[in-house]
């Protein structure tokens, strides 16, 4: 039987990063993953690389270009008479990015001498791992185990995926035709990102959201402004919508839902169900291992990602906390460092959240609503991109930067951005907060002109009412 210092189950951004860091520390490392591509070849990288972060961002980029040519170029004096969509080429480009990156993981595994196993892995007692592929079973043994099985789209009890008319996010990354009428259940991150892609490519998009509020976890003012921009782009929202029944036919689907006490009916070509994700823990371990799994199906871990079993760790989407690739990767590095005997720590308070719509939404730390709720006294500084020279030059003037700082210490407690390149700008906030910076630290920092980043500078100055370009 092959023996390893560490066996990692799952090669998503949590598992493959953990594997690389284990190997870098000189540990004999194996990583097992079951994902196969359309050719039946191993495709490490998990949800993120295969059907998540990367393919969705590829389509967001392509669809944004299509939208810009159609709607923004004329203002720059560029007239394009015939603009045609070649969806097959757009999809081919997206698929190539996925193949290049997933095969890149295999290259990294080889370079780091990580033994890559393909198949479904199950944790047995005594840190044995059983791997099954095509009816064959192999068992390997580890000194330490890292469980990183990730998650899959959550299915609603009354709306089962048929993958033709009722689809999940993976299906919605590979439509071969732009749906004329697209329904989406859930106005969360996936609903907004994939809704934006297909809206830009020509679909009439209707979103049905159960909650009364839009993005309840985001800054209230930011969410309000973003919602109004999305509506202008053509996305239609129904809040407090209770989907009661769906009737799929061959090429369309009728959705019955209750809105403000009234029954409504809409017919779509496709219905994306994007109501959250479920941890992949159903068959991750044999019952006699005694691994603790909570009611939501997540593996129970402490702050260092240790499960209730000695030397068995769990990371990524399968454990508590936000389901984000970078959170899983950092947990992977923390756990690998612990196994290698080093000090390790992860600051969960500075995880950035990004929604890759146009404009983008990004934040780090607490919102005003959360600060009020926990009774923290704070100062707030805000600056609009409309007053930023670079944003004006680019014609991307929507949104603002908001910085929240402790009233007494001036320490930055939260940064919220709606605007062009918010996903890039938020990194400054993460670094500042990781270093426990004050808003004055950012206010005293020198920024290149003209740049979108100057809005962060101005928002920091505004915390003490000293913004320069604000009337
Ligand atoms: P996964 O990426 O789910 O990987 C788990 C791996 O384990 C998979 O390869 C799976 O096949 C394998 N596995 C599971 N069980 C077993 C088993 N028993 N044996 C062997 N292998 C097994 N996050 C962001 O941070 N930014 C984004 O922009 C972003 N965009 C997204 C867009 C979409 C459409 C979706 C669906 C998700 C997106 N996410 C994004 C979320 C992100 O993809 C996940 O948070 C991330 O992939 C979780 O990483 P993970 O390693 O925990 O799990
Ligand atoms: P989500 O939790 O972001 O949003 C789900 C939405 O569906 C919520 O607004 C919820 O109220 C609504 N909902 C739930 N049940 C419903 C019902 N029965 N009817 C109507 N609405 C209902 O989940 P998601 O959009 O599916 O995304 C899943 C995960 O993937 C998220 O945790 C997210 O972190 C991750 N993700 C991240 C990114 C990113 O970082 N840019 C992009 C995509 C996905």
XYZ file of C-alpha atoms and ligand atoms in Angstrom:
568
model
C 0.000 0.000 0.000
C 1.345 3.444 -0.911
C 1.902 5.675 2.129
C 2.072 9.466 2.241
C 2.730 12.180 4.809
C -0.396 13.966 3.583
C -3.339 12.894 1.432
C -5.603 15.639 0.128
C -9.092 14.804 -1.143
C -10.138 17.359 -3.749
C -8.018 19.399 -6.158
C -10.052 22.600 -6.182
C -8.440 25.920 -5.168
C -8.462 24.745 -1.538
C -7.017 21.266 -2.130
C -4.477 21.905 -4.900
C -2.999 24.910 -3.114
C -2.720 22.875 0.105
C -0.986 20.092 -1.857
C 1.583 22.462 -3.356
C 2.400 24.050 0.016
C 2.697 20.578 1.652
C 5.104 19.469 -1.077
C 7.095 22.722 -0.776
C 7.604 21.846 2.901
C 9.123 18.504 1.955
C 6.078 16.375 2.822
C 5.350 13.312 0.671
C 2.031 14.434 -0.764
C -0.839 12.828 -2.686
C -3.921 14.593 -4.066
C -7.038 12.700 -5.207
C -9.677 14.289 -7.430
C -12.545 12.821 -9.419
C -13.191 15.613 -11.931
C -12.915 14.405 -15.538
C -13.223 16.653 -18.586
C -15.352 15.911 -21.667
C -12.568 13.680 -23.037
C -12.558 11.646 -19.821
C -9.194 13.101 -18.759
C -8.422 14.346 -15.213
C -9.263 18.021 -14.855
C -7.909 19.315 -11.527
C -8.898 22.799 -10.362
C -12.340 21.930 -8.997
C -15.404 24.112 -9.433
C -13.286 27.265 -9.653
C -11.329 26.344 -12.767
C -13.821 24.009 -14.462
C -17.255 25.576 -13.948
C -16.829 28.543 -11.594
C -14.606 31.585 -11.199
C -12.603 31.204 -14.395
C -15.169 30.261 -17.077
C -17.661 32.763 -15.633
C -15.081 35.550 -15.769
C -14.116 34.567 -19.335
C -17.762 34.962 -20.391
C -18.154 38.155 -18.357
C -15.149 39.646 -20.213
C -16.390 38.550 -23.651
C -19.969 39.670 -23.061
C -18.751 43.018 -21.657
C -16.799 43.631 -24.882
C -19.884 42.812 -26.958
C -21.941 45.173 -24.820
C -19.332 47.948 -25.074
C -19.148 47.735 -28.867
C -22.924 47.946 -29.039
C -23.499 50.612 -26.415
C -20.347 52.529 -25.455
C -18.091 52.845 -28.505
C -20.212 55.485 -30.277
C -19.570 57.937 -27.414
C -15.823 57.576 -28.131
C -16.427 58.381 -31.808
C -16.071 54.774 -32.913
C -18.912 53.567 -35.061
C -19.321 49.880 -35.766
C -22.088 49.212 -38.210
C -22.486 45.482 -37.990
C -21.644 43.723 -34.793
C -22.299 40.007 -34.806
C -22.190 37.551 -31.975
C -20.339 34.292 -32.611
C -21.333 32.396 -29.483
C -19.542 29.198 -30.540
C -16.190 31.058 -30.722
C -16.879 32.780 -27.395
C -17.493 29.377 -25.786
C -14.437 27.853 -27.478
C -12.265 30.633 -26.078
C -13.711 30.062 -22.594
C -13.149 26.282 -22.868
C -9.515 26.780 -23.942
C -8.829 29.003 -20.931
C -10.239 26.241 -18.705
C -8.174 23.503 -20.395
C -4.974 25.575 -20.249
C -5.418 26.329 -16.557
C -6.486 22.832 -15.456
C -3.583 21.230 -17.293
C -1.409 23.862 -15.625
C -2.383 22.363 -12.255
C -1.172 18.927 -13.387
C 2.116 20.558 -14.454
C 2.430 22.188 -11.020
C 1.738 18.811 -9.373
C 4.498 17.134 -11.415
C 6.936 19.985 -10.766
C 6.308 19.672 -7.017
C 6.434 15.847 -7.095
C 2.840 15.537 -5.885
C 1.313 12.156 -6.654
C -1.953 12.802 -8.506
C -4.701 10.180 -8.170
C -7.923 10.230 -10.174
C -11.177 8.819 -8.809
C -13.706 9.095 -6.026
C -11.965 9.090 -2.645
C -13.449 8.014 0.646
C -11.851 8.437 4.060
C -11.787 5.176 6.030
C -10.667 4.527 9.615
C -6.964 4.890 10.518
C -6.378 7.510 7.788
C -6.833 5.047 4.973
C -8.228 6.529 1.761
C -10.072 4.325 -0.705
C -10.014 5.504 -4.319
C -12.525 4.181 -6.854
C -12.332 4.662 -10.599
C -14.128 2.658 -13.280
C -14.867 -0.254 -10.941
C -11.258 -0.466 -9.708
C -10.394 0.224 -6.071
C -7.065 1.287 -4.618
C -6.319 2.105 -0.987
C -3.583 4.451 0.206
C -2.580 5.607 3.697
C -1.698 9.020 5.100
C -0.231 10.370 8.305
C -2.391 13.492 7.896
C -5.504 14.026 5.774
C -6.925 17.230 4.284
C -10.537 17.056 3.121
C -11.294 19.606 0.384
C -14.296 18.162 -1.477
C -15.892 21.540 -2.286
C -19.519 22.076 -3.206
C -22.150 21.657 -5.920
C -25.267 23.699 -6.837
C -28.123 23.386 -4.349
C -31.299 21.909 -5.787
C -34.739 23.067 -4.619
C -37.119 20.343 -3.441
C -39.830 21.317 -5.918
C -37.522 22.267 -8.807
C -35.172 19.487 -9.859
C -32.465 20.142 -12.460
C -33.181 18.494 -15.838
C -30.138 20.264 -17.334
C -32.075 21.334 -20.443
C -34.698 23.851 -19.317
C -34.053 23.796 -15.550
C -30.323 24.354 -15.309
C -27.553 24.968 -12.799
C -24.666 27.438 -13.043
C -22.465 24.897 -14.873
C -25.089 24.405 -17.611
C -25.530 28.179 -17.855
C -21.824 28.558 -18.741
C -22.306 26.424 -21.843
C -25.588 27.377 -23.551
C -25.178 26.881 -27.310
C -27.810 29.506 -28.097
C -28.701 32.786 -26.400
C -32.011 32.111 -24.613
C -34.602 34.668 -25.658
C -36.236 34.642 -22.236
C -34.100 33.639 -19.288
C -35.441 33.140 -15.771
C -33.131 33.033 -12.758
C -34.100 31.964 -9.246
C -31.857 33.810 -6.774
C -30.417 37.345 -6.958
C -27.128 36.296 -5.314
C -23.672 36.377 -6.853
C -24.303 33.726 -9.499
C -27.688 35.150 -10.467
C -26.126 38.585 -10.980
C -22.982 37.455 -12.810
C -24.627 34.951 -15.146
C -27.678 37.188 -15.514
C -25.308 39.949 -16.670
C -23.566 37.660 -19.187
C -26.776 36.571 -20.923
C -28.449 39.979 -20.651
C -25.462 41.526 -22.467
C -25.667 38.853 -25.150
C -29.355 39.559 -25.786
C -31.502 37.554 -23.338
C -34.453 39.114 -21.586
C -33.525 38.263 -17.988
C -36.009 38.011 -15.100
C -34.731 37.309 -11.592
C -36.995 35.816 -8.909
C -35.678 36.385 -5.386
C -37.321 35.032 -2.228
C -35.987 37.751 0.103
C -37.407 41.288 0.273
C -33.916 42.869 0.134
C -31.212 42.991 -2.505
C -27.747 41.743 -1.405
C -28.495 41.944 2.330
C -24.830 41.318 3.219
C -23.578 44.364 1.277
C -23.502 48.044 2.252
C -27.131 49.274 1.936
C -26.412 52.395 -0.111
C -24.098 50.457 -2.416
C -26.701 47.713 -2.946
C -29.392 50.308 -3.708
C -27.225 52.067 -6.306
C -26.100 48.793 -7.867
C -29.681 47.566 -8.161
C -30.760 50.698 -9.960
C -27.818 50.362 -12.405
C -28.615 46.679 -13.081
C -32.239 47.584 -13.759
C -31.108 50.238 -16.268
C -29.036 47.524 -17.966
C -32.222 45.530 -18.476
C -32.177 42.981 -15.642
C -35.689 42.622 -14.213
C -36.028 41.845 -10.507
C -38.911 40.421 -8.500
C -38.290 40.403 -4.734
C -40.435 38.489 -2.253
C -41.076 36.020 -5.064
C -42.218 32.599 -3.949
C -41.790 30.050 -6.742
C -44.607 27.548 -6.347
C -44.536 25.363 -9.393
C -42.571 24.796 -12.585
C -43.811 23.011 -15.688
C -40.968 22.167 -18.048
C -41.699 21.267 -21.663
C -39.216 20.333 -24.391
C -37.907 23.821 -25.167
C -39.554 26.054 -22.592
C -40.612 26.197 -18.993
C -43.563 27.802 -17.255
C -42.856 29.158 -13.779
C -45.658 29.965 -11.360
C -44.778 32.267 -8.496
C -46.481 34.321 -5.837
C -45.694 38.016 -5.629
C -47.301 40.322 -3.038
C -50.059 37.763 -2.499
C -50.841 37.489 -6.195
C -50.230 34.499 -8.444
C -48.037 35.114 -11.476
C -46.943 32.985 -14.385
C -43.978 33.457 -16.743
C -42.646 31.349 -19.601
C -38.874 31.070 -20.129
C -36.578 29.260 -22.557
C -34.249 28.416 -19.668
C -34.487 28.707 -15.902
C -31.222 28.962 -13.921
C -31.579 27.910 -10.301
C -28.887 29.790 -8.326
C -29.936 29.507 -4.693
C -26.601 28.670 -3.077
C -24.332 25.654 -2.996
C -24.203 22.422 -1.016
C -21.021 20.925 0.491
C -19.925 17.665 -1.184
C -19.865 15.561 1.962
C -22.426 12.870 1.227
C -19.907 10.081 0.603
C -16.674 11.676 1.806
C -16.105 9.206 4.644
C -17.116 5.832 6.000
C -19.562 6.123 8.897
C -17.215 4.422 11.371
C -14.643 7.220 10.989
C -16.925 9.322 13.234
C -16.225 12.511 11.248
C -18.541 15.261 12.495
C -20.723 16.829 9.813
C -23.310 19.500 10.694
C -26.982 19.670 9.684
C -26.146 21.712 6.577
C -23.735 19.033 5.412
C -20.580 21.014 6.280
C -17.619 19.355 7.955
C -17.243 20.747 11.474
C -13.822 22.363 12.057
C -12.164 24.686 14.576
C -10.466 28.008 13.697
C -7.401 26.101 12.437
C -9.567 23.841 10.211
C -9.003 20.740 12.363
C -11.981 18.337 12.375
C -13.029 16.278 15.399
C -10.563 13.578 14.241
C -6.848 13.940 15.069
C -4.682 14.965 12.069
C -7.735 15.202 9.810
C -8.333 18.729 8.510
C -11.043 20.160 6.250
C -10.945 23.333 4.147
C -12.756 25.344 1.469
C -16.443 25.268 0.540
C -17.011 22.102 2.595
C -16.493 23.991 5.891
C -17.987 27.108 7.566
C -17.371 30.566 6.160
C -17.932 32.114 2.746
C -17.742 29.857 -0.305
C -14.902 31.680 -2.043
C -11.871 30.323 -3.872
C -9.352 32.608 -2.141
C -10.729 31.732 1.309
C -10.275 28.010 0.527
C -6.757 28.525 -0.845
C -5.620 30.452 2.226
C -7.094 27.764 4.482
C -5.106 25.241 2.420
C -1.872 27.146 3.042
C -2.656 27.524 6.754
C -3.329 23.802 7.207
C -0.295 22.755 5.141
C 1.890 24.996 7.318
C 0.407 23.525 10.502
C 1.063 19.963 9.270
C 4.646 20.938 8.407
C 5.065 22.172 11.999
C 5.080 25.907 11.257
C 3.074 28.721 12.822
C -0.047 29.394 10.779
C -2.941 31.793 10.985
C -5.705 33.072 8.734
C -7.356 36.452 9.227
C -10.998 35.749 8.375
C -11.833 39.442 8.994
C -10.096 40.604 5.823
C -11.605 38.266 3.217
C -12.546 40.363 0.173
C -15.947 39.832 -1.493
C -16.360 40.690 -5.172
C -19.264 40.590 -7.609
C -18.023 40.835 -11.188
C -20.947 42.745 -12.673
C -20.602 46.093 -14.403
C -19.786 48.133 -12.481
C -18.183 45.720 -10.063
C -18.993 45.458 -6.370
C -16.232 44.754 -3.851
C -15.929 45.012 -0.126
C -13.812 43.996 2.827
C -14.664 44.217 6.517
C -17.857 45.458 8.133
C -20.765 47.452 6.727
C -22.310 50.514 8.390
C -25.332 48.372 9.233
C -23.126 45.822 11.045
C -21.209 48.545 12.898
C -24.484 50.132 14.072
C -25.762 46.739 15.128
C -22.719 45.987 17.296
C -22.627 49.521 18.700
C -19.257 50.530 17.227
C -18.766 54.288 16.821
C -17.309 55.098 13.418
C -16.506 57.847 10.931
C -17.348 57.461 7.281
C -15.621 58.887 4.206
C -16.992 58.632 0.707
C -15.903 59.618 -2.775
C -17.741 59.267 -6.093
C -16.054 58.055 -9.258
C -17.923 60.853 -11.058
C -15.317 63.235 -9.545
C -12.334 61.065 -10.518
C -10.424 62.159 -13.637
C -9.447 58.665 -14.764
C -13.040 57.403 -14.400
C -14.203 60.392 -16.476
C -11.611 59.678 -19.177
C -12.770 56.073 -19.323
C -16.448 57.038 -19.277
C -16.922 54.822 -16.203
C -18.267 57.249 -13.642
C -20.782 55.106 -11.763
C -20.362 54.275 -8.110
C -18.232 55.334 -5.170
C -15.708 54.290 -2.525
C -16.768 54.283 1.124
C -14.300 53.906 3.992
C -15.444 53.258 7.559
C -12.993 53.917 10.376
C -13.208 53.569 14.152
C -14.200 56.929 15.705
C -11.568 56.712 18.458
C -8.607 54.904 16.885
C -9.226 55.722 13.178
C -8.484 52.062 12.381
C -10.152 51.031 9.090
C -13.096 48.727 9.780
C -14.640 48.386 6.328
C -14.177 49.464 2.717
C -17.005 49.269 0.167
C -16.607 49.937 -3.536
C -19.075 50.094 -6.406
C -17.275 50.939 -9.628
C -14.988 50.090 -12.495
C -12.146 47.745 -11.428
C -13.521 47.438 -7.877
C -12.108 43.872 -7.820
C -8.598 45.307 -8.247
C -9.066 48.384 -6.047
C -10.256 46.338 -3.055
C -6.799 44.741 -2.735
C -5.530 48.067 -1.355
C -8.163 47.906 1.379
C -7.265 44.302 2.207
C -3.569 45.164 2.550
C -4.342 48.263 4.615
C -6.654 46.322 6.933
C -4.209 43.416 7.219
C -1.636 45.969 8.472
C -4.219 47.504 10.856
C -3.927 50.820 9.022
C -5.805 53.942 9.968
C -7.714 55.993 7.405
C -4.984 58.616 7.953
C -2.380 56.113 6.678
C -4.234 55.963 3.348
C -4.866 59.707 3.392
C -1.095 60.318 3.744
C -0.207 57.874 0.949
C 0.812 59.172 -2.479
C -1.326 57.917 -5.373
C -0.572 58.082 -9.115
C -2.610 60.590 -11.101
C -4.851 60.023 -12.891
C -5.954 56.693 -11.468
C -9.127 55.114 -10.135
C -7.189 54.479 -6.912
C -7.253 58.211 -6.194
C -10.888 57.644 -5.176
C -9.622 55.526 -2.285
C -7.254 58.352 -1.325
C -10.093 60.892 -1.462
C -12.460 58.643 0.527
C -9.747 58.249 3.183
C -9.284 62.047 3.276
C -13.062 62.406 3.518
C -13.140 60.389 6.753
C -11.826 63.629 8.317
C -13.756 65.892 5.919
C -10.569 66.720 4.008
C -11.349 65.378 0.521
C -9.955 67.744 -2.093
C -12.245 67.162 -5.065
C -15.521 67.090 -3.158
C -17.837 70.102 -3.024
P -14.150 22.869 -5.392
O -13.575 23.943 -6.203
O -15.567 22.575 -5.453
O -13.239 21.600 -5.557
C -13.493 20.393 -4.928
C -12.899 19.270 -5.760
O -12.995 18.074 -5.019
C -13.640 19.032 -7.064
O -12.713 18.888 -8.111
C -14.391 17.732 -6.822
O -14.574 16.975 -7.999
C -13.442 17.028 -5.864
N -14.082 16.028 -5.020
C -15.185 16.164 -4.241
N -15.426 15.030 -3.566
C -14.464 14.164 -3.929
C -14.182 12.823 -3.570
N -14.921 12.166 -2.680
N -13.132 12.213 -4.157
C -12.350 12.867 -5.050
N -12.560 14.142 -5.416
C -13.605 14.778 -4.861
N -15.267 32.161 -5.942
C -14.460 33.224 -5.939
O -13.687 33.407 -4.990
N -14.434 34.108 -6.993
C -15.248 33.957 -8.062
O -15.212 34.762 -8.985
C -16.122 32.841 -8.085
N -16.933 32.642 -9.144
C -17.739 31.533 -9.159
C -18.580 31.356 -10.250
C -19.418 30.261 -10.301
C -20.328 30.065 -11.483
C -19.393 29.304 -9.242
C -20.265 28.085 -9.301
C -18.556 29.477 -8.159
C -17.729 30.606 -8.100
N -16.904 30.847 -7.011
C -16.095 31.938 -6.990
C -16.843 29.916 -5.866
C -15.605 29.018 -5.999
O -15.659 28.315 -7.213
C -15.551 28.049 -4.832
O -15.598 28.777 -3.622
C -14.265 27.253 -4.865
O -14.136 26.533 -6.057
C -14.210 26.283 -3.676
O -13.010 25.603 -3.692
P -12.853 24.153 -3.044
O -11.484 23.710 -3.385
O -13.293 24.186 -1.648
O -13.912 23.235 -3.805
P -25.923 33.129 -3.003
O -26.014 32.658 -1.617
O -24.971 34.210 -3.359
O -27.362 33.637 -3.484
C -28.493 32.814 -3.480
C -29.729 33.693 -3.548
O -30.847 32.856 -3.762
C -29.984 34.472 -2.256
O -30.257 35.819 -2.561
C -31.191 33.760 -1.657
O -32.006 34.604 -0.886
C -31.893 33.278 -2.917
N -32.786 32.135 -2.701
C -32.566 31.035 -1.945
N -33.618 30.193 -2.040
C -34.513 30.764 -2.871
C -35.781 30.377 -3.376
N -36.346 29.242 -3.041
N -36.423 31.219 -4.235
C -35.858 32.399 -4.588
N -34.642 32.814 -4.146
C -33.987 32.011 -3.306
O -25.666 31.812 -3.868
P -25.251 31.619 -5.388
O -25.500 32.866 -6.167
O -25.888 30.366 -5.820
O -23.696 31.410 -5.279
C -23.179 30.275 -4.573
C -21.842 30.552 -3.979
O -20.865 30.691 -4.983
C -21.827 31.813 -3.150
O -21.597 31.454 -1.807
C -20.708 32.624 -3.651
O -19.837 32.988 -2.639
C -19.982 31.738 -4.666
N -19.736 32.564 -5.845
C -18.852 33.604 -5.711
C -18.634 34.435 -6.789
C -17.686 35.581 -6.620
O -16.930 35.580 -5.664
N -17.687 36.567 -7.519
C -19.286 34.235 -7.988
C -20.184 33.186 -8.079
C -20.391 32.351 -6.992
